[in-house]
Every structure is written in C-alpha cells, then in structure tokens.
Short mmCIF file of C-alpha atoms in Angstrom, two decimals:
data_model
loop_
_atom_site.label_atom_id
_atom_site.label_comp_id
_atom_site.label_asym_id
_atom_site.label_seq_id
_atom_site.Cartn_x
_atom_site.Cartn_y
_atom_site.Cartn_z
CA ALA V 1 23.03 -17.90 -16.54
CA ALA V 2 22.04 -21.07 -17.56
CA GLY V 3 18.32 -20.52 -19.09
CA LEU V 4 18.24 -17.19 -19.10
CA ALA V 5 17.05 -16.19 -22.94
CA GLU V 6 18.77 -13.84 -25.03
CA VAL V 7 16.58 -10.87 -25.04
CA PRO V 8 17.24 -7.76 -27.24
CA ALA V 9 16.77 -4.52 -25.58
CA ALA V 10 14.11 -3.51 -28.50
CA ALA V 11 11.96 -6.48 -26.80
CA ILE V 12 12.31 -4.75 -23.50
CA ASP V 13 11.38 -0.56 -24.82
CA ALA V 14 8.25 -2.25 -26.42
CA VAL V 15 6.62 -3.12 -23.09
CA PHE V 16 7.34 0.56 -22.25
CA ALA V 17 6.11 1.64 -25.51
CA ASP V 18 3.28 3.61 -24.07
CA TRP V 19 5.93 5.82 -22.26
CA ASN V 20 8.68 6.26 -24.39
CA HIS V 21 8.26 9.51 -25.81
CA PRO V 22 9.33 13.43 -24.95
CA ASP V 23 6.13 14.56 -24.20
CA SER V 24 4.87 11.80 -21.49
CA PRO V 25 5.71 10.77 -18.01
CA GLY V 26 7.47 6.99 -17.63
CA CYS V 27 8.95 4.88 -15.55
CA ALA V 28 12.46 3.14 -15.03
CA VAL V 29 13.56 -0.31 -15.22
CA SER V 30 16.29 -2.46 -14.16
CA VAL V 31 16.75 -6.47 -14.90
CA LEU V 32 19.12 -8.67 -12.62
CA ASP V 33 20.59 -11.65 -13.12
CA HIS V 34 22.86 -13.27 -10.37
CA GLY V 35 23.09 -9.49 -8.91
CA LYS V 36 24.20 -8.33 -12.64
CA VAL V 37 22.20 -5.87 -13.98
CA VAL V 38 21.49 -7.00 -17.53
CA TYR V 39 19.11 -4.10 -18.41
CA GLN V 40 18.35 -0.49 -17.25
CA ARG V 41 16.83 1.79 -18.55
CA GLY V 42 14.34 5.45 -18.34
CA TYR V 43 11.30 6.18 -21.15
CA GLY V 44 9.77 9.36 -20.50
CA GLN V 45 9.93 12.12 -18.77
CA ALA V 46 10.73 12.73 -14.45
CA SER V 47 9.15 16.34 -15.08
CA LEU V 48 6.92 17.36 -17.81
CA GLU V 49 7.31 21.13 -16.37
CA LEU V 50 11.30 20.84 -16.96
CA GLY V 51 11.51 18.43 -19.39
CA VAL V 52 13.86 16.33 -17.29
CA PRO V 53 14.24 12.84 -18.54
CA ILE V 54 14.21 9.75 -16.62
CA SER V 55 16.99 7.56 -16.22
CA PRO V 56 18.12 4.72 -13.62
CA ASP V 57 19.01 6.95 -10.99
CA THR V 58 15.99 8.91 -11.10
CA VAL V 59 14.41 9.01 -7.45
CA PHE V 60 10.68 7.80 -7.07
CA TYR V 61 8.39 7.74 -4.49
CA ILE V 62 7.55 3.67 -4.36
CA ALA V 63 4.66 3.92 -2.11
CA SER V 64 3.71 0.11 -0.30
CA THR V 65 6.96 -1.08 -1.96
CA SER V 66 8.70 0.11 0.78
CA LYS V 67 7.10 -1.92 3.53
CA GLN V 68 10.01 -4.43 3.10
CA PHE V 69 12.68 -1.66 4.62
CA THR V 70 9.87 -1.34 7.74
CA ALA V 71 9.72 -4.52 8.25
CA LEU V 72 13.48 -5.29 8.00
CA SER V 73 13.99 -2.14 10.30
CA ILE V 74 11.71 -4.43 12.92
CA ALA V 75 13.99 -7.59 12.29
CA LEU V 76 16.71 -6.21 13.00
CA LEU V 77 15.41 -4.42 15.81
CA ALA V 78 15.17 -8.17 16.96
CA GLN V 79 18.45 -8.87 15.82
CA GLN V 80 19.55 -6.63 17.84
CA GLY V 81 17.92 -7.95 21.26
CA LYS V 82 15.38 -4.43 21.69
CA LEU V 83 12.25 -6.53 20.76
CA SER V 84 10.68 -9.52 20.19
CA LEU V 85 8.24 -10.28 17.52
CA TYR V 86 5.72 -12.00 20.42
CA ASP V 87 5.81 -8.59 22.86
CA ASP V 88 2.41 -7.06 22.91
CA VAL V 89 2.71 -3.95 20.80
CA ARG V 90 1.08 -2.38 23.53
CA ARG V 91 4.54 -2.32 25.42
CA TYR V 92 5.52 0.36 22.96
CA VAL V 93 1.92 1.57 22.01
CA PRO V 94 -0.01 2.15 25.37
CA GLU V 95 -2.57 4.24 23.74
CA LEU V 96 -3.98 1.64 21.66
CA PRO V 97 -6.78 0.16 22.89
CA ASP V 98 -7.06 -3.42 25.00
CA TYR V 99 -8.50 -5.52 22.24
CA GLY V 100 -8.97 -8.73 24.99
CA LYS V 101 -6.75 -10.39 23.33
CA PRO V 102 -2.73 -9.07 22.73
CA ILE V 103 -1.75 -7.90 19.30
CA THR V 104 2.03 -8.94 18.86
CA VAL V 105 4.50 -7.34 16.49
CA SER V 106 4.46 -10.32 14.71
CA HIS V 107 0.85 -10.07 14.10
CA LEU V 108 1.83 -6.37 12.59
CA VAL V 109 4.33 -7.42 10.41
CA HIS V 110 2.25 -9.84 8.99
CA HIS V 111 -1.30 -8.02 8.77
CA THR V 112 -3.04 -10.23 10.78
CA SER V 113 -3.87 -7.93 13.73
CA GLY V 114 -7.15 -6.90 12.89
CA LEU V 115 -6.52 -2.85 12.99
CA ARG V 116 -8.20 -1.34 10.56
CA ASP V 117 -6.33 0.37 7.99
CA TYR V 118 -6.08 4.06 8.46
CA LEU V 119 -5.88 5.86 5.26
CA GLY V 120 -9.74 3.88 4.70
CA LEU V 121 -10.38 6.09 8.16
CA ALA V 122 -9.15 8.93 7.24
CA GLY V 123 -10.95 9.09 3.34
CA LEU V 124 -13.88 8.35 5.15
CA ALA V 125 -13.18 10.90 7.85
CA GLY V 126 -13.64 13.38 4.95
CA HIS V 127 -9.69 13.78 4.61
CA ASP V 128 -8.36 14.08 1.23
CA VAL V 129 -5.02 11.65 1.14
CA ALA V 130 -3.29 14.15 -0.76
CA ASP V 131 -2.80 16.63 2.00
CA SER V 132 -0.87 16.12 4.60
CA LEU V 133 -1.92 13.92 7.76
CA PRO V 134 0.20 14.74 11.14
CA LEU V 135 1.48 11.14 12.33
CA GLN V 136 -0.49 12.05 15.45
CA GLN V 137 -3.44 12.51 13.82
CA ALA V 138 -2.82 8.85 11.86
CA LEU V 139 -2.15 7.04 15.37
CA ASP V 140 -5.48 9.35 16.71
CA LEU V 141 -7.20 7.25 14.17
CA ILE V 142 -6.51 4.34 14.84
CA THR V 143 -6.29 4.54 18.81
CA ALA V 144 -10.23 5.44 18.23
CA GLN V 145 -11.25 2.39 17.24
CA LYS V 146 -13.45 0.54 19.34
CA ALA V 147 -13.42 -2.82 17.46
CA LEU V 148 -11.39 -4.85 14.67
CA ASN V 149 -12.00 -5.70 11.39
CA TYR V 150 -11.68 -9.43 12.80
CA PRO V 151 -10.77 -11.11 16.40
CA VAL V 152 -6.80 -10.74 16.44
CA GLY V 153 -4.31 -13.42 14.00
CA SER V 154 -7.82 -15.07 12.35
CA GLU V 155 -7.41 -13.51 9.27
CA TYR V 156 -5.27 -11.63 6.58
CA LEU V 157 -6.09 -8.33 5.40
CA TYR V 158 -3.58 -5.95 4.22
CA SER V 159 -3.82 -2.79 6.80
CA ASN V 160 -1.67 0.26 6.49
CA SER V 161 -2.62 0.77 10.07
CA ASN V 162 0.07 -1.98 10.64
CA TYR V 163 2.86 -0.68 9.46
CA LEU V 164 2.44 2.59 10.31
CA LEU V 165 2.78 1.68 13.97
CA MET V 166 5.46 -0.38 13.30
CA THR V 167 6.97 3.19 12.22
CA VAL V 168 6.19 4.26 15.86
CA ILE V 169 7.57 0.99 17.70
CA VAL V 170 10.96 1.73 15.83
CA GLU V 171 11.12 5.39 16.75
CA ARG V 172 10.03 4.44 20.32
CA VAL V 173 12.63 1.51 20.59
CA SER V 174 15.43 2.89 18.73
CA GLY V 175 15.43 6.51 19.60
CA MET V 176 15.82 7.25 16.28
CA SER V 177 13.19 8.21 13.75
CA LEU V 178 12.58 5.13 10.99
CA ARG V 179 14.28 7.61 8.65
CA ALA V 180 17.75 7.45 10.51
CA PHE V 181 17.35 4.06 11.76
CA SER V 182 17.24 2.44 8.09
CA ASP V 183 19.65 4.97 6.64
CA GLN V 184 22.18 3.61 9.26
CA HIS V 185 21.05 0.12 9.10
CA ILE V 186 20.08 -0.15 5.81
CA PHE V 187 21.05 2.15 3.17
CA LYS V 188 24.41 3.43 4.06
CA PRO V 189 25.91 -0.01 4.67
CA LEU V 190 24.45 -1.09 0.87
CA GLY V 191 25.82 2.00 -0.47
CA MET V 192 21.99 2.97 -1.59
CA GLN V 193 22.74 6.93 -1.80
CA HIS V 194 19.58 8.00 -3.04
CA THR V 195 17.15 5.91 -0.75
CA GLN V 196 15.59 7.56 2.18
CA PHE V 197 12.13 7.62 4.09
CA TYR V 198 10.68 10.83 2.93
CA ASP V 199 9.11 11.70 6.78
CA ASP V 200 9.33 15.86 5.93
CA ALA V 201 7.55 17.45 2.69
CA THR V 202 9.83 19.93 2.63
CA ARG V 203 12.89 18.63 2.45
CA ILE V 204 14.52 18.44 -1.57
CA VAL V 205 15.68 15.54 -2.80
CA PRO V 206 18.33 15.72 -6.04
CA GLY V 207 17.07 14.03 -9.01
CA ARG V 208 13.19 13.43 -8.10
CA THR V 209 10.19 12.63 -10.10
CA ILE V 210 7.05 14.26 -9.66
CA GLY V 211 3.37 12.16 -10.39
CA HIS V 212 0.98 12.67 -13.28
CA THR V 213 -1.97 11.92 -14.33
CA ARG V 214 -3.80 11.95 -17.93
CA ASN V 215 -6.80 14.42 -18.58
CA ASP V 216 -9.64 13.50 -20.92
CA ASP V 217 -8.04 15.00 -23.82
CA GLY V 218 -4.76 13.58 -23.42
CA SER V 219 -2.95 16.15 -21.67
CA TRP V 220 -1.08 15.90 -18.37
CA SER V 221 -1.60 17.35 -15.12
CA LEU V 222 0.04 17.10 -11.86
CA LEU V 223 -0.47 14.89 -9.28
CA ARG V 224 0.81 16.97 -5.89
CA THR V 225 1.20 15.54 -2.31
CA SER V 226 2.29 16.72 0.85
CA TYR V 227 1.87 13.52 2.48
CA ALA V 228 4.64 12.59 4.56
CA LEU V 229 3.59 9.15 7.09
CA VAL V 230 6.24 6.40 6.47
CA GLY V 231 6.54 3.17 7.18
CA ASP V 232 3.60 1.88 5.28
CA GLY V 233 5.18 3.76 2.44
CA GLY V 234 7.59 7.08 1.94
CA LEU V 235 10.37 5.53 0.51
CA LEU V 236 11.83 7.55 -2.52
CA THR V 237 14.67 5.44 -4.31
CA SER V 238 15.92 4.54 -7.86
CA VAL V 239 16.13 1.24 -9.77
CA LYS V 240 19.58 1.55 -9.58
CA ASP V 241 19.63 1.93 -5.71
CA MET V 242 17.59 -1.22 -5.48
CA GLU V 243 20.14 -3.51 -7.45
CA ALA V 244 21.89 -2.71 -4.13
CA TRP V 245 19.22 -4.31 -2.33
CA GLU V 246 18.85 -7.22 -4.94
CA ARG V 247 22.56 -8.00 -4.34
CA ASN V 248 22.02 -8.26 -0.82
CA PHE V 249 19.96 -11.31 -1.37
CA LEU V 250 22.73 -13.19 -2.37
CA ASP V 251 25.10 -12.09 0.39
CA ASN V 252 23.84 -10.68 2.96
CA ARG V 253 26.10 -7.65 4.47
CA LEU V 254 22.94 -6.41 6.97
CA GLY V 255 22.65 -6.84 10.66
CA LEU V 256 24.94 -9.74 11.83
CA GLY V 257 25.54 -10.85 8.33
CA GLY V 258 24.56 -14.63 6.96
CA PRO V 259 21.36 -15.95 5.23
CA ALA V 260 19.07 -16.23 8.59
CA LEU V 261 17.80 -12.52 8.49
CA LEU V 262 17.09 -13.20 4.71
CA GLU V 263 14.92 -16.54 5.71
CA GLN V 264 13.33 -14.57 8.16
CA ILE V 265 12.10 -11.93 6.33
CA THR V 266 11.08 -13.94 2.83
CA THR V 267 9.27 -16.69 4.93
CA PRO V 268 5.63 -16.07 5.30
CA GLY V 269 3.70 -16.06 8.06
CA LYS V 270 0.46 -18.10 9.47
CA LEU V 271 -2.57 -17.46 10.77
CA ASP V 272 -3.47 -17.88 15.25
CA ASP V 273 -4.66 -21.39 14.22
CA GLY V 274 -1.19 -22.10 12.06
CA LYS V 275 -2.48 -21.60 8.57
CA PRO V 276 -0.08 -20.34 6.00
CA ILE V 277 -0.30 -16.53 4.19
CA ASP V 278 1.61 -15.09 1.60
CA TYR V 279 2.96 -12.40 3.15
CA ALA V 280 6.43 -12.44 4.68
CA PHE V 281 8.15 -9.73 6.18
CA GLY V 282 6.41 -6.48 3.77
CA LEU V 283 7.15 -9.04 1.01
CA MET V 284 4.54 -11.33 -0.49
CA ALA V 285 5.72 -15.09 -1.71
CA GLY V 286 3.74 -16.75 -4.41
CA HIS V 287 4.35 -18.38 -8.14
CA TYR V 288 4.44 -16.90 -11.19
CA ARG V 289 4.23 -19.52 -14.49
CA GLY V 290 5.00 -22.36 -12.24
CA LEU V 291 7.88 -20.33 -10.44
CA PRO V 292 8.48 -19.40 -6.66
CA THR V 293 8.11 -15.49 -6.63
CA VAL V 294 8.89 -12.81 -4.14
CA SER V 295 6.98 -9.70 -5.02
CA HIS V 296 5.08 -6.50 -3.60
CA GLY V 297 3.82 -3.68 -5.33
CA GLY V 298 3.45 0.58 -4.56
CA SER V 299 0.60 2.50 -5.60
CA PHE V 300 -0.09 6.34 -4.54
CA LEU V 301 -1.21 8.63 -6.00
CA ALA V 302 0.23 9.01 -9.30
CA TYR V 303 3.27 6.94 -8.28
CA LYS V 304 3.20 2.94 -9.10
CA ALA V 305 6.03 0.48 -8.44
CA ASP V 306 6.46 -3.21 -8.39
CA MET V 307 9.39 -5.68 -7.74
CA LEU V 308 9.64 -9.17 -8.96
CA ARG V 309 11.75 -11.71 -7.57
CA PHE V 310 12.97 -15.32 -8.75
CA PRO V 311 14.76 -16.20 -6.27
CA GLN V 312 15.68 -19.84 -7.36
CA GLN V 313 16.70 -18.24 -10.68
CA GLN V 314 18.12 -15.33 -8.65
CA PHE V 315 16.87 -13.11 -11.68
CA ALA V 316 14.89 -9.94 -10.23
CA VAL V 317 12.84 -6.74 -12.05
CA HIS V 318 11.93 -3.32 -10.92
CA ALA V 319 9.95 -0.90 -12.75
CA LEU V 320 8.91 2.28 -11.20
CA CYS V 321 6.53 4.94 -12.88
CA ASN V 322 5.40 8.28 -12.19
CA ALA V 323 1.88 8.34 -13.80
CA GLN V 324 -1.35 6.91 -11.96
CA SER V 325 -1.98 4.71 -15.47
CA ALA V 326 1.38 3.01 -15.28
CA THR V 327 0.49 -0.67 -14.14
CA PRO V 328 4.41 -2.30 -13.00
CA ASP V 329 3.22 -5.10 -12.10
CA ARG V 330 2.20 -6.04 -15.74
CA TYR V 331 5.44 -4.71 -17.17
CA VAL V 332 7.78 -6.80 -14.69
CA ARG V 333 5.86 -9.77 -15.37
CA ARG V 334 5.87 -9.96 -19.15
CA ILE V 335 9.97 -8.94 -18.82
CA ALA V 336 10.09 -12.02 -17.04
CA ASP V 337 8.16 -13.81 -19.31
CA LEU V 338 11.29 -12.42 -21.92
CA TYR V 339 13.79 -14.09 -19.82
CA LEU V 340 12.80 -16.87 -18.20
CA ALA V 341 10.90 -17.88 -21.11
CA GLY V 342 12.07 -21.51 -21.16
CA LEU V 343 12.09 -22.17 -17.50
CA PHE V 344 8.07 -21.78 -16.94
CA THR V 345 6.38 -24.45 -16.46
CA ALA V 346 2.82 -22.78 -17.22
CA PRO V 347 1.63 -20.33 -19.70
CA VAL V 348 1.12 -16.73 -19.61
CA PRO V 349 -1.98 -16.87 -17.14
CA ALA V 350 -5.19 -15.29 -18.76
CA PRO V 351 -5.99 -11.60 -18.05
CA PRO V 352 -8.14 -10.86 -14.81
CA ALA V 353 -11.49 -10.79 -16.16
CA ARG V 354 -13.12 -6.87 -16.16
CA ARG V 355 -15.29 -5.89 -13.25
CA SER V 356 -18.94 -5.65 -13.85
CA SER V 357 -19.85 -2.50 -14.37
CA ASP V 358 -22.42 0.00 -12.40
CA SER V 359 -24.77 -1.42 -14.84
CA GLU V 360 -24.66 -4.87 -13.81
CA ALA V 361 -24.55 -3.95 -10.05
CA LYS V 362 -27.63 -5.17 -7.96
CA PRO V 363 -30.75 -3.91 -8.92
CA GLU V 364 -32.09 -0.83 -6.41
CA ARG V 365 -35.08 -2.35 -4.95
CA SER V 366 -36.12 0.63 -2.13
CA THR V 367 -39.53 2.96 -2.26
CA ALA V 368 -39.01 6.70 -2.04
CA ALA V 369 -40.32 6.32 1.30
CA GLN V 370 -37.57 3.64 2.80
CA ARG V 371 -35.04 6.32 0.67
CA ALA V 372 -36.13 9.52 2.80
CA ALA V 373 -36.56 7.11 5.91
CA LEU V 374 -32.62 7.16 5.67
CA VAL V 375 -32.01 10.80 5.06
CA GLY V 376 -30.71 12.34 8.18
CA ASP V 377 -27.40 13.19 9.94
CA TYR V 378 -25.27 10.45 11.54
CA ARG V 379 -22.02 10.18 13.96
CA SER V 380 -19.03 7.76 13.96
CA ASN V 381 -17.04 8.40 17.24
CA GLU V 382 -14.62 6.49 15.98
CA LEU V 383 -13.81 8.80 13.28
CA ASP V 384 -14.98 11.72 15.10
CA VAL V 385 -17.03 13.00 11.61
CA VAL V 386 -20.90 13.44 11.07
CA TYR V 387 -22.03 12.17 8.01
CA LYS V 388 -24.69 14.02 6.22
CA VAL V 389 -27.43 11.15 4.79
CA ARG V 390 -29.60 13.35 1.96
CA LEU V 391 -31.46 13.36 -0.87
CA LYS V 392 -31.01 14.61 -4.55
CA ASP V 393 -33.44 14.03 -7.07
CA GLY V 394 -34.67 11.44 -5.63
CA GLN V 395 -31.01 9.33 -4.93
CA LEU V 396 -29.58 9.37 -1.29
CA THR V 397 -26.30 10.96 -0.87
CA SER V 398 -23.54 11.11 1.69
CA SER V 399 -20.88 13.74 2.15
CA ALA V 400 -18.29 13.80 5.12
CA GLY V 401 -15.84 16.76 5.90
CA TYR V 402 -15.50 19.09 2.40
CA LEU V 403 -14.72 15.85 0.11
CA PRO V 404 -17.43 15.50 -2.66
CA ALA V 405 -20.90 13.86 -1.96
CA GLU V 406 -21.44 10.54 -2.93
CA THR V 407 -24.33 8.63 -4.51
CA TRP V 408 -25.58 5.96 -2.13
CA ARG V 409 -28.06 3.25 -3.81
CA LEU V 410 -30.73 2.09 -1.19
CA LEU V 411 -31.00 -1.95 -2.19
CA ASP V 412 -33.50 -2.80 0.53
CA ALA V 413 -34.70 -0.94 3.67
CA ASP V 414 -31.42 -2.29 5.18
CA HIS V 415 -28.60 -2.41 2.80
CA ALA V 416 -27.32 0.50 0.64
CA GLU V 417 -24.27 0.29 -1.50
CA GLY V 418 -21.67 3.68 -1.98
CA ASP V 419 -17.95 3.59 -3.80
CA GLY V 420 -16.88 0.76 -2.28
CA ALA V 421 -18.76 0.58 0.55
CA SER V 422 -21.48 -1.51 1.86
CA VAL V 423 -24.25 0.06 4.39
CA ARG V 424 -26.27 -1.99 6.68
CA VAL V 425 -28.77 0.13 8.72
CA THR V 426 -29.68 -0.55 12.46
CA ARG V 427 -33.11 -0.14 13.92
CA ASP V 428 -34.07 0.90 17.15
CA PRO V 429 -36.80 -1.16 19.08
CA ARG V 430 -39.60 0.64 17.26
CA GLY V 431 -38.31 -0.50 13.92
CA GLN V 432 -36.99 3.28 13.13
CA VAL V 433 -33.72 4.17 11.74
CA ALA V 434 -31.21 4.60 14.58
CA GLY V 435 -28.02 4.70 12.62
CA PHE V 436 -25.70 2.17 10.62
CA VAL V 437 -23.21 0.12 10.26
CA LEU V 438 -20.27 1.18 7.37
CA ASP V 439 -17.73 -1.31 5.51
CA ALA V 440 -15.51 -0.31 2.89
CA GLY V 441 -12.52 -2.19 1.83
CA ARG V 442 -9.63 -2.21 4.51
CA VAL V 443 -12.29 -1.16 7.36
CA ARG V 444 -15.31 -2.86 8.03
CA GLY V 445 -17.76 -2.71 11.35
CA LEU V 446 -17.76 1.12 11.66
CA ALA V 447 -20.87 2.01 14.06
CA PHE V 448 -22.87 5.49 12.88
CA GLU V 449 -25.29 6.90 15.17
CA ARG V 450 -28.63 8.62 14.12
CA LEU V 451 -28.51 12.12 15.73
CA PRO V 452 -31.65 13.64 16.84
CA ASP V 453 -32.99 15.93 14.26
#
C-alpha cells in the first residue's frame, strides 16, 4: 500500500532478538497491511520442557486483550434485542448491591461503574491469583462490596470486575456460556479455529504455550496457573487467528453485518457528565506519533499480549509472548515505527521515566510508640479476611491468609504505605486506633475494623 516502507525481515527479527533462541521462551508476531499478512513468525520455545518452537499457529493466553471479545458478545446481544446497554446491571445480576444510582451495562463496558477490581480484592484477601478462583467466589467478592471506588459514572478506572460481570450477563441472557456464545457468534464465523475462552483448566488444548519466568541466575522456571475465569481475560488464541479478526474490521461479517457494529465497538465511551474517555468496547482509542490507533494489551503471570491497529492506514501488529519479562507493547510500536516511518507526524516518544526507587520513597516519620499502637488484628467484612499487623525488628508487617507478610512503612501516626497500597488509620472518639482504610490500585476505600485483643 502507498506509504508503507519496505522492511527487511532482519529488521523485525532484531526487535525479537532477545527471544530468538532455542533455550528461551518467546513470542509470535503478525503484521498486516489492508488485511494481508506482510510478516509472521515465531521466536523461542512454546515449552522449554518439550522443546517445541513457537510458530504463528502457537496458542497463547492473551489476558486482558480478551476483553474486546467479551464486549463484542454484549454488543451482539444488544443487536439481537436481548439486552440494552442502558439496562440496570441488577436486572441480570440481582445479587449486586444497590449503590443508590443504577450501574448500567454501558458502565461495565467502559469501566465507569466504580466497582472494585475482584483480582485486587482476591489478592488483598490473601489469595494467590495463580490459583483457581471459582466464579461464585469471585462474584461473592464483588457483591460483598458495600461501597464503590467512586460514584457511578463519575470516573474511568479499569476494573476486571466489570468484564467478569459481563460474562455472567452473557450467560444469563443467552443461556450459553461466554465460551459457547463467542464460539458460535464470533470465532466459528471468522474461522478462528484455535481461539476459545478457556473456562476449564483441565481442558487439553493442542499447540498451547506454557508461561516462563527467568530466575536470578538466568535460568528459566515455569509459571503455571489453574486460574480459569473468563471475560476479563481467559482467551486462548494464535496470531494467525487474530489475522482473521483483523480482516473482519475491513468487512464485518458478524451479527447483522455492515460497519455499524465495528463503529460501536471502536467508539470511546463518556462519563455520565459527557466528558469523553479513551476506552471503547474492550479496546483503547488513542494516538501514536500523531496517527489514530486502536489497541489493547494483556498481562497475566507470564503471559503478555499486545495488539496495535492504525485504522486510517489499515495496518495492524499483534505480538503474543510466554515470558514474564517480555514487553509486547514495545515490540508492536517498534514494528510500526519501521513500516509507517514515512507517515508519522510526530517523533518516537521518549521512554517513560523510571519510577522512583524505594530509596526515594517518602520518609518514615513515626515513633516506636506509634508503630506499636497499630499492632493488632483487623477485620474487613467486605473481604471476609483478618489482617494481622505485627512488629518485626521494629518494622510493621501485615499478613492475610497464607501469603507472605508485607512490610508497612508508617509515614506518620495516621498514614502508612505498603506494597502498592496506602493505609489511613481511623480512630475512636478517645483517639485510640479503631481500624484503617486501605487504597490499593483498582481498589479504593476498603474499611477494616480493629478486633478486640
């Protein structure tokens, strides 16, 4: 096509040089121009145990990059007249609490519901997310939340709870599992024969990768999971199957056919006050180097995925990896830099500044007495868990369930910081420690009450 640079294979292979080895895990890549494959290849091994090389047919777990297919399933049900995006979610999930203002299906799609993230909640409750989490347990975690992260529709905050609830809605509205519905209405019509929502961790999947993580000595370990919830993640696919998905954006064959469905799923949402956000239907609308893009990444344990589409140029790149340290979001952009070199209107963005290290963290300005005053057991009814706050070598630690204890740094008498969490102490009328409120990423405002000694 006009404007696309000629890129030698060696230039793309250089992007994946770290993975192009028989003794490492790796990635598969696919590059499309107007629906035509201009490059596809595998690098590294699908399984170091079996010595099976990665190819364009190799099946990867794509984590949150799966969300576009969950959202499309909702859009197809709306097209079929089975639901409306403006329905109250409690119509389909009556066990969800009434938060005063209805959460609609559209709020779920665009991450504007305010619902706390169930994976964050599970981790805070002492579960290792690599372990299987039954759907009912995840639902119980979501529906036990008495409060939201923010008032419904007032903010955008990515939360996996939204897409897990959409899975439940698809099931209850269609009478089919998300796996069966998406297979019948999306994957079979497009010929995506290696693609499925993996909702049963015992199912055998031919050609599937296993995740790997690098040890301190440079050797590799397996990173296994028995986790099998779907909707917010859980899709297995290959770059070859994703090529069929890309071609559908040029000529939609799903639902009633035609461009209306494509426009719907790629149009970003709005907050309730009309303020635009970047999130569409499991897809992010954005710009890269001055050109409009549609993209979404995925990351779970050792699985990493990224897709980047330039709709005006009808150019797309997919990269799927089975190594925890892989960065496919960078790889797809470096490949776009090569092919679209003559079309960009802005330079390559500078790499993001490195996050401040612990040595630059806020100073701890607490006394030994203030730290000692926090020692105790604290219960959260919303998580059904007890946090044990203890002193070890003069440092506060907190533990939940069987996960290793975390260190808390008490910044002053009423504020502490943990690993990715901030803690605000609450006090009774006499000034004694009564509990604390925890904020951790996609979970805000979790209240804990001190238990009697």
